[in-house]
Coordinates of C-alpha atoms in Angstrom, one line a residue:
Chain A
M1 CA 84.2 122.0 168.8
K2 CA 82.9 121.1 165.4
M3 CA 84.3 122.7 162.4
L4 CA 81.3 124.6 161.1
Y5 CA 82.6 126.0 157.8
P6 CA 85.2 123.9 156.2
S7 CA 86.5 126.2 153.6
T8 CA 86.2 125.0 150.0
P9 CA 88.1 126.4 147.0
S10 CA 84.9 127.8 145.4
R11 CA 84.1 129.7 148.5
C12 CA 87.6 131.0 149.3
I13 CA 87.2 134.4 147.6
K14 CA 83.9 135.2 149.3
T15 CA 85.1 133.8 152.6
A16 CA 88.2 136.0 152.4
F17 CA 86.1 139.1 151.9
L18 CA 83.7 138.1 154.6
C19 CA 86.5 137.9 157.0
L20 CA 85.3 137.0 160.4
L21 CA 86.9 138.9 163.2
I22 CA 86.4 137.9 166.8
V23 CA 87.5 141.0 168.6
L24 CA 85.1 141.3 171.4
A25 CA 85.8 140.4 174.9
M26 CA 84.5 136.9 175.4
A27 CA 83.9 135.8 178.9
G28 CA 82.5 132.4 178.1
T29 CA 84.7 131.3 175.2
S30 CA 86.0 128.1 176.8
F31 CA 82.8 126.7 178.3
A32 CA 79.8 125.7 176.3
N33 CA 76.4 127.2 177.2
Y34 CA 74.4 124.1 176.4
D35 CA 72.1 124.5 179.4
Y36 CA 69.9 127.0 177.6
I37 CA 68.3 124.6 175.3
N38 CA 67.5 121.1 176.3
I39 CA 68.7 119.1 173.2
S40 CA 66.6 116.0 174.0
D41 CA 63.4 118.0 174.0
P42 CA 64.2 121.5 172.8
F43 CA 60.7 122.6 172.2
Q44 CA 59.3 121.8 175.7
K45 CA 59.9 125.4 176.7
R46 CA 60.6 128.3 174.4
I47 CA 63.2 130.8 175.6
P48 CA 61.8 134.3 175.8
M49 CA 64.3 136.5 173.9
A50 CA 64.5 140.3 173.3
L51 CA 65.8 141.4 170.0
P52 CA 65.9 145.2 169.7
V53 CA 66.7 146.7 166.3
P54 CA 70.5 147.1 165.8
V55 CA 72.0 150.5 166.5
S56 CA 73.4 152.5 163.6
L57 CA 77.1 153.1 164.2
S58 CA 77.7 155.3 161.2
E59 CA 75.8 158.4 160.2
N60 CA 74.0 157.8 157.0
Q61 CA 70.5 156.8 155.9
Q62 CA 71.5 153.5 154.4
T63 CA 72.9 152.3 157.7
Q64 CA 69.5 152.7 159.2
Q65 CA 67.8 150.8 156.4
I66 CA 70.3 148.0 156.7
A67 CA 69.7 147.9 160.5
G68 CA 66.0 147.4 159.7
S69 CA 66.8 144.5 157.3
V70 CA 69.2 142.9 159.8
A71 CA 66.5 143.1 162.6
D72 CA 63.9 141.6 160.2
L73 CA 66.2 138.7 159.1
L74 CA 67.4 138.0 162.6
H75 CA 63.8 137.9 163.8
R76 CA 62.6 135.6 161.1
S77 CA 65.6 133.2 161.3
L78 CA 65.5 132.8 165.1
D79 CA 61.8 132.4 165.1
F80 CA 62.2 129.7 162.4
T81 CA 64.1 127.5 164.8
G82 CA 61.1 127.2 167.2
Y83 CA 63.5 127.6 170.2
F84 CA 62.5 131.1 171.1
T85 CA 59.6 133.3 171.9
L86 CA 60.5 136.7 170.6
I87 CA 59.2 139.4 173.0
D88 CA 57.1 142.1 171.4
S89 CA 59.2 145.2 171.0
R90 CA 56.4 147.4 172.4
A91 CA 57.1 145.7 175.8
F92 CA 60.7 146.9 175.8
L93 CA 61.6 149.2 178.7
D94 CA 64.8 150.3 176.9
A95 CA 64.2 152.0 173.6
P96 CA 66.3 150.2 171.0
G97 CA 69.4 152.2 170.2
R98 CA 69.1 154.6 173.1
Q99 CA 71.3 152.6 175.4
G100 CA 74.6 151.3 174.2
I101 CA 75.2 147.8 173.0
A102 CA 78.2 146.6 175.0
T103 CA 78.0 144.8 178.3
R104 CA 78.7 147.8 180.6
E105 CA 76.0 149.9 178.8
I106 CA 73.2 147.3 179.3
N107 CA 70.7 147.8 182.0
F108 CA 70.1 144.1 182.6
K109 CA 67.2 144.8 185.1
N110 CA 65.1 146.4 182.3
W111 CA 65.4 143.2 180.3
R112 CA 64.9 140.9 183.2
D113 CA 61.7 142.8 184.1
I114 CA 60.1 141.9 180.8
G115 CA 61.2 138.3 181.2
A116 CA 63.9 138.2 178.6
E117 CA 66.2 135.3 179.3
L118 CA 68.3 136.1 176.3
L119 CA 69.1 139.5 174.7
I120 CA 70.7 140.2 171.4
T121 CA 72.1 143.7 170.7
G122 CA 73.5 144.6 167.3
G123 CA 75.4 147.4 165.7
V124 CA 75.6 148.3 162.0
R125 CA 78.4 150.3 160.5
L126 CA 78.6 151.2 156.8
E127 CA 81.7 153.1 155.7
E128 CA 83.0 153.3 152.2
R129 CA 80.9 150.4 151.1
I130 CA 82.3 148.1 153.8
L131 CA 79.6 146.7 156.0
Q132 CA 80.3 145.8 159.6
L133 CA 77.8 144.0 161.7
E134 CA 78.4 143.2 165.4
F135 CA 76.2 141.1 167.6
R136 CA 76.2 140.4 171.3
L137 CA 74.2 137.7 173.0
F138 CA 73.5 138.4 176.7
D139 CA 72.0 136.6 179.6
P140 CA 70.2 139.3 181.5
F141 CA 69.8 137.0 184.6
R142 CA 73.5 136.2 184.8
Q143 CA 74.2 139.7 183.7
E144 CA 76.8 138.6 181.3
L145 CA 77.8 138.4 177.7
V146 CA 77.4 134.9 176.3
F147 CA 79.3 135.7 173.2
G148 CA 79.9 138.5 170.7
K149 CA 81.0 138.6 167.1
R150 CA 81.8 141.2 164.5
Y151 CA 81.5 140.4 160.8
T152 CA 82.9 142.5 158.0
G153 CA 81.9 142.3 154.3
E154 CA 80.1 143.8 151.4
V155 CA 76.5 145.0 151.7
S156 CA 75.5 142.0 149.5
D157 CA 76.9 139.7 152.1
L158 CA 74.4 140.9 154.7
R159 CA 72.3 137.8 154.7
K160 CA 75.3 135.5 155.0
M161 CA 76.7 137.5 157.9
V162 CA 73.4 137.5 159.8
L163 CA 72.9 133.8 159.2
R164 CA 76.5 133.1 160.4
F165 CA 75.7 134.8 163.6
C166 CA 72.5 132.7 164.0
D167 CA 74.4 129.5 163.3
E168 CA 77.1 130.4 165.8
M169 CA 74.5 131.3 168.4
I170 CA 72.6 128.0 168.0
S171 CA 75.8 126.2 168.1
R172 CA 76.7 128.0 171.4
L173 CA 73.3 127.3 172.9
T174 CA 72.8 123.7 171.8
G175 CA 76.2 122.4 171.2
D176 CA 75.0 121.5 167.7
F177 CA 75.3 123.4 164.4
G178 CA 72.3 125.3 163.2
V179 CA 70.3 125.0 160.0
F180 CA 71.0 128.5 158.7
N181 CA 73.5 127.4 156.2
T182 CA 71.4 124.6 154.7
K183 CA 69.1 124.3 151.7
I184 CA 66.0 122.4 150.8
A185 CA 65.4 120.7 147.5
F186 CA 62.0 119.6 146.3
A187 CA 59.9 118.8 143.2
S188 CA 57.3 121.2 141.9
E189 CA 54.9 121.1 139.0
T190 CA 55.7 123.2 136.0
Q191 CA 53.6 124.0 133.0
N192 CA 54.2 120.7 131.3
G193 CA 56.2 118.6 133.8
K194 CA 57.8 118.6 137.1
A195 CA 61.2 120.1 138.1
I196 CA 63.6 120.1 141.0
Y197 CA 63.8 123.4 142.9
L198 CA 66.1 124.6 145.5
C199 CA 65.8 127.2 148.3
D200 CA 67.5 128.2 151.5
F201 CA 66.3 126.8 154.8
D202 CA 63.8 129.6 155.2
G203 CA 62.4 129.4 151.6
E204 CA 64.6 132.3 150.4
N205 CA 66.7 132.3 147.2
L206 CA 64.3 130.0 145.4
R207 CA 65.5 128.7 142.0
R208 CA 64.7 125.9 139.5
L209 CA 67.5 123.3 138.9
T210 CA 66.1 121.0 136.1
D211 CA 64.6 122.0 132.8
G212 CA 60.9 122.0 133.8
I213 CA 59.8 120.3 130.6
H214 CA 60.2 116.7 131.7
I215 CA 59.2 115.1 134.9
A216 CA 61.9 115.2 137.6
L217 CA 61.4 114.1 141.2
S218 CA 62.9 112.5 144.3
P219 CA 65.9 114.8 144.9
A220 CA 68.5 113.3 147.3
W221 CA 71.5 115.1 148.7
S222 CA 75.0 113.7 148.7
P223 CA 76.5 113.6 152.2
D224 CA 78.9 116.5 151.3
G225 CA 75.9 118.6 150.2
R226 CA 77.4 119.3 146.8
S227 CA 75.4 117.0 144.6
L228 CA 71.8 116.0 144.1
A229 CA 70.6 112.7 142.7
Y230 CA 67.1 112.5 141.3
T231 CA 64.9 110.7 138.9
S232 CA 64.1 112.4 135.5
Y233 CA 62.1 111.3 132.5
K234 CA 64.2 113.5 130.1
N235 CA 65.3 110.4 128.1
G236 CA 61.7 109.2 127.9
K237 CA 61.7 106.9 130.9
P238 CA 62.6 107.2 134.6
D239 CA 66.4 107.3 134.9
I240 CA 68.6 108.5 137.7
F241 CA 70.8 111.6 137.2
V242 CA 73.3 113.3 139.5
R243 CA 73.8 117.1 139.3
Q244 CA 76.5 119.2 140.9
V245 CA 74.5 122.0 142.5
A246 CA 77.2 124.7 142.2
T247 CA 78.2 124.1 138.5
G248 CA 74.9 122.6 137.2
N249 CA 76.8 119.7 135.6
E250 CA 74.5 116.8 135.2
K251 CA 75.4 113.2 134.5
L252 CA 73.3 110.1 133.8
L253 CA 73.8 107.6 136.7
A254 CA 71.5 104.7 135.9
D255 CA 69.3 104.0 132.9
H256 CA 68.6 100.3 133.2
E257 CA 65.5 98.9 131.4
G258 CA 62.4 99.8 133.4
L259 CA 62.5 101.8 136.6
N260 CA 65.4 103.8 137.9
I261 CA 64.0 105.6 140.9
T262 CA 64.3 106.7 144.6
P263 CA 68.1 107.3 144.8
A264 CA 69.7 107.6 148.2
W265 CA 73.4 108.2 149.0
V266 CA 75.0 105.8 151.4
P267 CA 76.5 107.7 154.3
P268 CA 78.9 108.6 155.7
D269 CA 81.2 108.9 152.6
G270 CA 78.6 108.8 149.8
T271 CA 80.7 106.7 147.5
R272 CA 77.7 104.5 146.8
L273 CA 74.0 105.0 146.2
A274 CA 71.0 102.8 146.6
A275 CA 68.1 102.9 144.2
T276 CA 65.1 100.9 143.1
L277 CA 65.6 99.3 139.7
S278 CA 63.3 96.9 137.9
F279 CA 65.5 95.5 135.1
E280 CA 65.2 92.0 136.5
G281 CA 61.4 92.2 136.3
D282 CA 60.7 93.1 140.0
E283 CA 61.2 96.4 141.8
E284 CA 64.2 95.8 144.0
I285 CA 66.7 98.0 145.8
Y286 CA 70.3 97.8 144.5
L287 CA 73.6 99.3 145.6
L288 CA 75.3 101.3 142.8
T289 CA 78.8 102.7 142.6
D290 CA 79.1 106.4 142.2
S291 CA 79.6 105.8 138.5
G292 CA 76.2 103.9 138.3
K293 CA 77.4 100.3 138.1
V294 CA 75.3 97.8 139.9
D295 CA 77.3 96.7 142.9
K296 CA 74.9 94.5 144.8
R297 CA 71.2 93.6 145.0
L298 CA 70.0 94.4 148.5
T299 CA 66.4 93.2 148.6
R300 CA 65.0 89.9 147.4
S301 CA 61.2 89.7 147.8
W302 CA 58.3 89.5 145.5
G303 CA 56.6 92.8 145.2
V304 CA 57.7 96.4 145.4
D305 CA 60.9 97.4 147.4
V306 CA 61.5 101.1 147.2
S307 CA 62.6 104.4 149.0
P308 CA 65.9 103.4 150.7
A309 CA 66.9 105.7 153.7
F310 CA 70.1 105.1 155.6
S311 CA 71.1 105.4 159.2
P312 CA 73.8 108.1 159.6
D313 CA 76.5 105.5 160.0
G314 CA 75.4 103.8 156.8
K315 CA 75.0 100.4 158.5
K316 CA 71.2 100.1 158.4
M317 CA 68.7 100.9 155.7
A318 CA 65.1 101.7 156.2
F319 CA 62.9 101.1 153.1
V320 CA 59.4 100.4 151.9
S321 CA 58.2 97.0 150.9
G322 CA 54.9 95.6 149.7
R323 CA 56.0 92.1 150.7
A324 CA 53.3 91.7 153.3
G325 CA 50.5 92.8 151.0
S326 CA 50.5 96.5 151.8
P327 CA 53.4 99.0 151.8
Q328 CA 55.2 99.0 155.1
V329 CA 58.5 100.3 156.4
Y330 CA 61.3 97.7 157.0
V331 CA 64.8 98.0 158.4
M332 CA 67.7 96.0 157.0
N333 CA 70.9 95.5 158.8
L334 CA 73.4 95.8 156.0
E335 CA 76.1 93.8 157.8
T336 CA 74.0 90.8 158.7
G337 CA 71.4 91.2 155.9
R338 CA 68.7 90.7 158.6
T339 CA 65.4 92.5 157.8
S340 CA 62.7 93.4 160.3
R341 CA 59.4 95.2 159.9
L342 CA 59.2 98.6 161.6
T343 CA 55.6 99.7 161.1
F344 CA 52.6 97.8 162.1
E345 CA 50.0 100.5 162.6
G346 CA 47.9 101.3 159.5
R347 CA 47.8 99.8 156.0
Y348 CA 50.0 102.2 154.1
N349 CA 53.3 103.4 155.5
T350 CA 55.9 104.8 153.2
Q351 CA 58.7 107.4 152.7
P352 CA 61.0 106.7 155.7
A353 CA 63.6 109.3 156.7
W354 CA 66.3 108.4 159.2
S355 CA 67.0 111.1 161.8
P356 CA 70.6 112.6 161.8
R357 CA 71.1 111.3 165.3
G358 CA 70.2 107.9 164.2
D359 CA 67.6 107.3 166.9
R360 CA 64.4 107.9 165.0
I361 CA 62.7 107.4 161.7
A362 CA 60.0 109.7 160.3
Y363 CA 57.5 108.4 157.7
S364 CA 54.1 109.1 156.2
G365 CA 51.2 106.9 157.1
M366 CA 47.9 106.8 155.3
S367 CA 44.4 106.0 156.5
G368 CA 41.4 106.7 154.2
G369 CA 42.4 109.4 151.8
E370 CA 44.5 111.3 154.3
S371 CA 48.2 110.9 155.2
D372 CA 50.1 112.0 158.3
I373 CA 53.6 112.4 159.4
F374 CA 54.7 109.9 162.1
V375 CA 58.0 109.5 164.0
I376 CA 59.0 106.2 165.5
N377 CA 62.1 105.1 167.3
A378 CA 64.5 103.0 165.1
D379 CA 63.7 100.0 167.3
G380 CA 60.0 100.3 166.6
S381 CA 59.0 101.8 170.0
G382 CA 57.7 105.3 170.8
L383 CA 55.4 105.9 167.8
R384 CA 54.2 109.6 167.6
Q385 CA 51.8 111.3 165.2
L386 CA 53.0 114.8 164.3
T387 CA 50.2 116.0 161.9
R388 CA 46.5 115.4 162.0
N389 CA 43.3 116.5 160.3
S390 CA 45.2 118.5 157.6
G391 CA 44.9 116.7 154.3
K392 CA 47.7 114.7 152.9
N393 CA 51.0 115.2 154.9
E394 CA 53.8 113.3 153.2
S395 CA 57.5 112.9 152.5
P396 CA 59.1 114.0 155.8
D397 CA 62.8 114.8 155.9
W398 CA 64.9 115.9 158.9
S399 CA 66.9 119.1 159.2
P400 CA 70.6 118.1 159.6
D401 CA 70.5 119.0 163.3
G402 CA 67.6 116.8 163.7
N403 CA 65.4 119.5 165.3
M404 CA 63.1 120.2 162.4
I405 CA 61.1 118.2 159.8
V406 CA 60.2 119.4 156.3
F407 CA 57.3 117.8 154.6
S408 CA 54.5 118.3 152.0
S409 CA 50.9 119.0 152.9
T410 CA 47.7 119.6 151.1
R411 CA 46.1 121.4 154.0
K412 CA 45.5 124.5 151.9
G413 CA 44.5 122.7 148.7
D414 CA 47.5 122.1 146.4
S415 CA 50.4 120.3 147.9
S416 CA 53.0 122.7 149.4
I417 CA 56.2 122.4 151.4
Y418 CA 55.9 122.9 155.1
V419 CA 58.3 122.9 158.1
M420 CA 57.7 122.0 161.7
T421 CA 59.8 121.3 164.8
A422 CA 60.7 117.6 165.3
S423 CA 58.0 117.5 168.0
G424 CA 55.4 118.6 165.5
S425 CA 54.9 122.2 166.7
D426 CA 55.1 125.4 164.7
Q427 CA 53.9 123.9 161.3
R428 CA 54.2 126.6 158.7
P429 CA 54.6 126.9 154.9
L430 CA 58.1 127.3 153.5
V431 CA 57.5 128.6 150.0
D432 CA 54.6 130.1 148.2
M433 CA 54.5 129.1 144.6
P434 CA 51.8 127.8 142.1
G435 CA 51.2 124.1 141.4
N436 CA 51.9 121.1 143.6
Q437 CA 55.2 120.8 145.5
S438 CA 56.4 117.5 147.0
L439 CA 59.3 115.3 148.0
P440 CA 61.4 117.9 150.0
A441 CA 65.0 116.9 150.9
W442 CA 66.9 118.9 153.5
S443 CA 70.6 119.3 152.8
P444 CA 73.5 118.4 155.0
P445 CA 75.0 121.2 157.2
V446 CA 77.3 122.5 154.4
A447 CA 75.2 122.8 151.2
A448 CA 76.7 124.0 148.0
P449 CA 76.5 127.7 147.6
Chain B
M1 CA -12.9 107.4 53.4
K2 CA -9.7 109.2 53.8
K3 CA -9.9 108.8 57.6
N4 CA -10.1 105.0 57.1
I5 CA -7.0 104.9 54.9
S6 CA -4.9 106.9 57.3
L7 CA -6.0 104.7 60.2
G8 CA -5.0 101.6 58.3
L9 CA -1.6 103.2 57.6
V10 CA -0.9 103.9 61.2
L11 CA -1.9 100.4 62.1
V12 CA 0.4 98.9 59.5
M13 CA 3.3 101.2 60.7
M14 CA 2.8 100.2 64.3
M15 CA 2.8 96.5 63.4
S16 CA 5.9 96.8 61.3
L17 CA 7.6 98.8 64.1
M18 CA 6.9 96.0 66.5
V19 CA 8.3 93.4 64.1
F20 CA 11.4 95.5 63.6
A21 CA 11.9 96.0 67.3
S22 CA 11.8 92.3 68.0
C23 CA 14.1 91.6 65.0
A24 CA 16.5 94.3 66.3
K25 CA 16.7 92.6 69.7
K26 CA 17.6 89.3 68.3
A27 CA 19.9 90.6 65.6
P28 CA 23.1 91.0 67.7
E29 CA 22.8 87.6 69.2
S30 CA 22.8 85.9 65.8
E31 CA 25.5 88.2 64.4
E32 CA 27.9 88.2 67.4
T33 CA 29.7 84.9 66.9
P34 CA 30.8 85.4 63.4
M35 CA 31.8 89.0 64.0
G36 CA 33.8 88.1 67.1
I37 CA 35.8 85.5 65.2
T38 CA 36.5 87.6 62.1
T39 CA 36.9 91.3 62.6
G40 CA 35.7 92.2 66.2
T41 CA 39.2 92.8 67.9
G42 CA 38.7 96.6 68.5
E43 CA 35.2 96.4 70.0
G44 CA 36.1 93.3 72.1
A45 CA 39.1 95.1 73.8
E46 CA 36.8 98.0 74.7
A47 CA 34.4 95.6 76.4
E48 CA 37.2 93.9 78.3
S49 CA 38.7 97.1 79.7
E50 CA 35.3 98.2 80.8
A51 CA 35.0 94.9 82.7
E52 CA 38.5 95.4 84.2
R53 CA 37.6 98.9 85.3
Q54 CA 34.5 97.6 87.0
R55 CA 36.5 95.0 88.8
R56 CA 39.2 97.5 89.8
I57 CA 36.6 99.9 91.2
A58 CA 35.1 97.2 93.2
E59 CA 38.5 96.1 94.6
E60 CA 39.4 99.5 95.6
E61 CA 36.2 99.9 97.5
I62 CA 36.9 96.8 99.5
A63 CA 40.5 97.9 100.2
E64 CA 39.2 101.2 101.4
D65 CA 36.8 99.4 103.7
R66 CA 39.7 97.3 105.1
A67 CA 41.9 100.4 105.7
R68 CA 39.0 102.1 107.5
Q69 CA 38.4 99.0 109.5
A70 CA 42.1 98.8 110.4
E71 CA 42.1 102.4 111.5
E72 CA 39.1 101.8 113.7
E73 CA 40.7 98.7 115.2
K74 CA 43.9 100.6 115.9
A75 CA 41.9 103.5 117.4
K76 CA 40.0 101.1 119.6
F77 CA 43.3 99.4 120.6
L78 CA 44.8 102.7 121.6
D79 CA 41.7 103.9 123.3
T80 CA 41.4 100.9 125.5
K81 CA 42.3 101.3 129.2
I82 CA 42.8 98.6 131.8
Y83 CA 41.6 99.6 135.3
F84 CA 42.9 98.5 138.7
A85 CA 41.8 98.4 142.3
F86 CA 43.6 100.6 144.9
D87 CA 47.2 99.5 145.7
D88 CA 46.7 96.5 143.4
S89 CA 48.4 95.4 140.2
S90 CA 46.3 92.3 139.6
L91 CA 44.0 91.9 136.6
S92 CA 40.3 91.6 137.0
A93 CA 38.2 89.2 134.9
E94 CA 37.0 92.2 132.9
A95 CA 40.6 93.4 132.4
R96 CA 41.6 89.9 131.1
E97 CA 38.9 89.9 128.6
T98 CA 39.8 93.3 127.3
L99 CA 43.4 92.3 127.1
L100 CA 42.6 89.3 125.0
A101 CA 41.3 91.7 122.4
Q102 CA 44.4 93.8 122.8
A103 CA 46.5 90.7 122.3
R104 CA 44.6 89.8 119.1
W105 CA 45.3 93.2 117.7
L106 CA 49.0 92.9 118.5
K107 CA 49.2 89.4 117.0
E108 CA 47.6 90.8 113.8
N109 CA 50.1 93.6 113.8
R110 CA 53.4 91.9 114.6
G111 CA 55.4 94.8 113.2
R112 CA 54.1 97.2 115.9
T113 CA 55.7 97.8 119.3
V114 CA 53.3 98.9 122.0
V115 CA 54.3 101.0 125.1
V116 CA 52.2 99.9 128.1
E117 CA 52.0 102.8 130.6
G118 CA 51.2 102.1 134.2
H119 CA 49.4 104.9 136.2
C120 CA 48.1 105.4 139.7
D121 CA 45.7 107.5 141.6
N122 CA 47.1 110.3 143.8
R123 CA 46.3 108.7 147.1
G124 CA 49.4 106.8 147.7
T125 CA 52.9 108.4 147.9
E126 CA 54.8 109.3 144.8
E127 CA 57.7 106.9 144.9
Y128 CA 55.6 103.9 145.9
N129 CA 53.2 104.8 143.1
L130 CA 56.1 104.8 140.6
A131 CA 56.8 101.2 141.6
L132 CA 53.1 100.3 141.6
G133 CA 52.6 101.8 138.1
S134 CA 55.6 99.6 137.0
R135 CA 53.9 96.5 138.4
R136 CA 50.6 97.4 136.7
A137 CA 52.3 97.8 133.3
Q138 CA 54.2 94.5 134.0
S139 CA 51.0 92.6 134.8
V140 CA 49.6 93.7 131.4
K141 CA 52.8 92.8 129.6
D142 CA 52.8 89.3 131.2
F143 CA 49.3 88.7 130.2
L144 CA 49.8 89.8 126.7
V145 CA 52.9 87.6 126.3
N146 CA 51.0 84.6 127.7
A147 CA 48.3 85.3 125.2
G148 CA 50.9 84.9 122.4
V149 CA 52.2 88.4 121.8
E150 CA 55.9 88.6 121.1
L151 CA 57.9 89.8 124.1
S152 CA 59.8 92.2 121.7
Q153 CA 56.5 93.9 120.9
I154 CA 56.0 95.3 124.4
V155 CA 57.8 98.0 126.3
T156 CA 56.6 99.1 129.8
I157 CA 56.9 102.5 131.5
S158 CA 55.5 103.7 134.8
Y159 CA 54.3 107.3 135.4
G160 CA 53.1 106.6 138.9
E161 CA 50.7 109.4 139.8
E162 CA 52.4 112.0 137.5
K163 CA 50.0 111.9 134.6
P164 CA 46.4 111.6 135.9
A165 CA 43.7 110.9 133.3
V166 CA 41.4 113.2 135.3
R167 CA 42.0 115.7 138.1
G168 CA 40.1 115.3 141.3
N169 CA 40.1 113.8 144.8
N170 CA 37.1 111.5 144.8
E171 CA 36.6 107.8 144.1
E172 CA 35.4 108.5 140.6
A173 CA 38.6 110.3 139.7
W174 CA 40.8 107.8 141.5
A175 CA 39.1 104.9 139.7
K176 CA 39.8 106.5 136.3
N177 CA 43.4 107.2 137.2
R178 CA 44.4 103.7 138.3
R179 CA 45.0 102.4 134.8
A180 CA 47.2 101.0 132.2
E181 CA 47.3 102.8 128.8
F182 CA 48.6 101.8 125.4
R183 CA 50.5 103.8 122.9
L184 CA 52.4 102.8 119.8
R185 CA 56.1 103.4 119.4

């Protein structure tokens, strides 16, 4: 099993408080339940799921309020994944809370009858400011507990506890980690400039990272999720900076003459970055050390070379080049240096993003004044269009589990950040804020707190 | 009788007045030379400073004209924009002609450093447009250098689509935004 939460010094205190106790009987601990969600096409069929409001296990008003918040967050988070159809609570045959929440107290037939293939029961206990949440995931058809967990912490840890359960649940069902512990960085217009913003996977906890006075754009996550590289005009021209997300420490990485744009960390270790520089007179992609020294020039072609995006093993680089007269996506094998053109449909294909499983590349393709998100296999086969007739859809990036894509869209006027499943379904806005938002970047599984 | 006398008197006075007037006109001419040689220093300096003043006033006026003209030329230089076709950084015939005038100004103002800004419309994607804006600024720089402007007088910067001249999503707005601009450092 993957280690989901490698503990880090900065998180130790919180983690200690949010001690995670696995005390419930767990019939299915040793075998994985991957057959619920087909990982190769997870959105083919949504799993009908019942999610009654958690039961109050302590006698006070606040417990009930918290139960309501837990139900709401659980509902929104699981709905976000696109895996499930959440059954309307008015269809429930069992009133939430009337029956017990443990296996022997569940009337599985009542849940089967409304078509629930999965059921989550929850309990909330608040005693002396210590919050305890317990969740059980059931399979009403097999009449068994899939798994159960109890979390103990402070009331302010509620969101973290619920999202940990969601993460655990997705991990149990898909064999892969979930996105509930991830963040999304993007650029947004401010009064006078453009700033890098950060929010949770679901748009919550929105905050601005850069000053908002100068233009800052193109955020790129380090593979460990702790740092963001981006371009900023704070010194009067486009230079690349790296910021530690947790501390806010910012350092200048590259300020060569001309352009210093489109940074991308080279996976898997992130000890080097690629970026487009123009100090030699032409816009070329270079490898930089993590202290900003030019290590190697990667592209050698007349015309623009920009927007590097690496395969997860760091052995191949997708990028955009104008070498054929119009911008197209190319793939370079970094070991052999061999470069081949990936996109042939359309006259303007840019912003490649390599999927975390390494098999596909998302990009934005333009025709006329409109742009759309496309996904193509890394070998150039299997082209699919994910958006259509909805303005400019640009700058796709994958969720770290590869099941979702974040992108920008002008479908409602100004450019906003949207999320959809990797098959293009469930397109919905992520954040609601004024001005244009663009260039979203989805963090690795463990993003800085 | 009395009337006749007085008429004759007036006539005589008029005539003598005329004679006096003509004499008065000629008098300075005949007297100037000896006066200038002997005792005329004070009066002569006064005349000279008057001439000097006239000359200085005239000179100042010309200088003012030149300053105004220079200001106008500078304003025109800064107001000039070079426009580009979509996804293109090459210079049109019109752009080249405009740039010759820009080069002339820069050659007349060797002490000035110009920042050439490359801009794009918002149709392409942001990162590619940053690179395209860089190429547009570079095209302008190359042309100016070929036209005799010192390399050290030109700095380029790309703003991609980040600083549109006009807002809008139509060809008119796009055409105005695909441009190179000039500012002095």
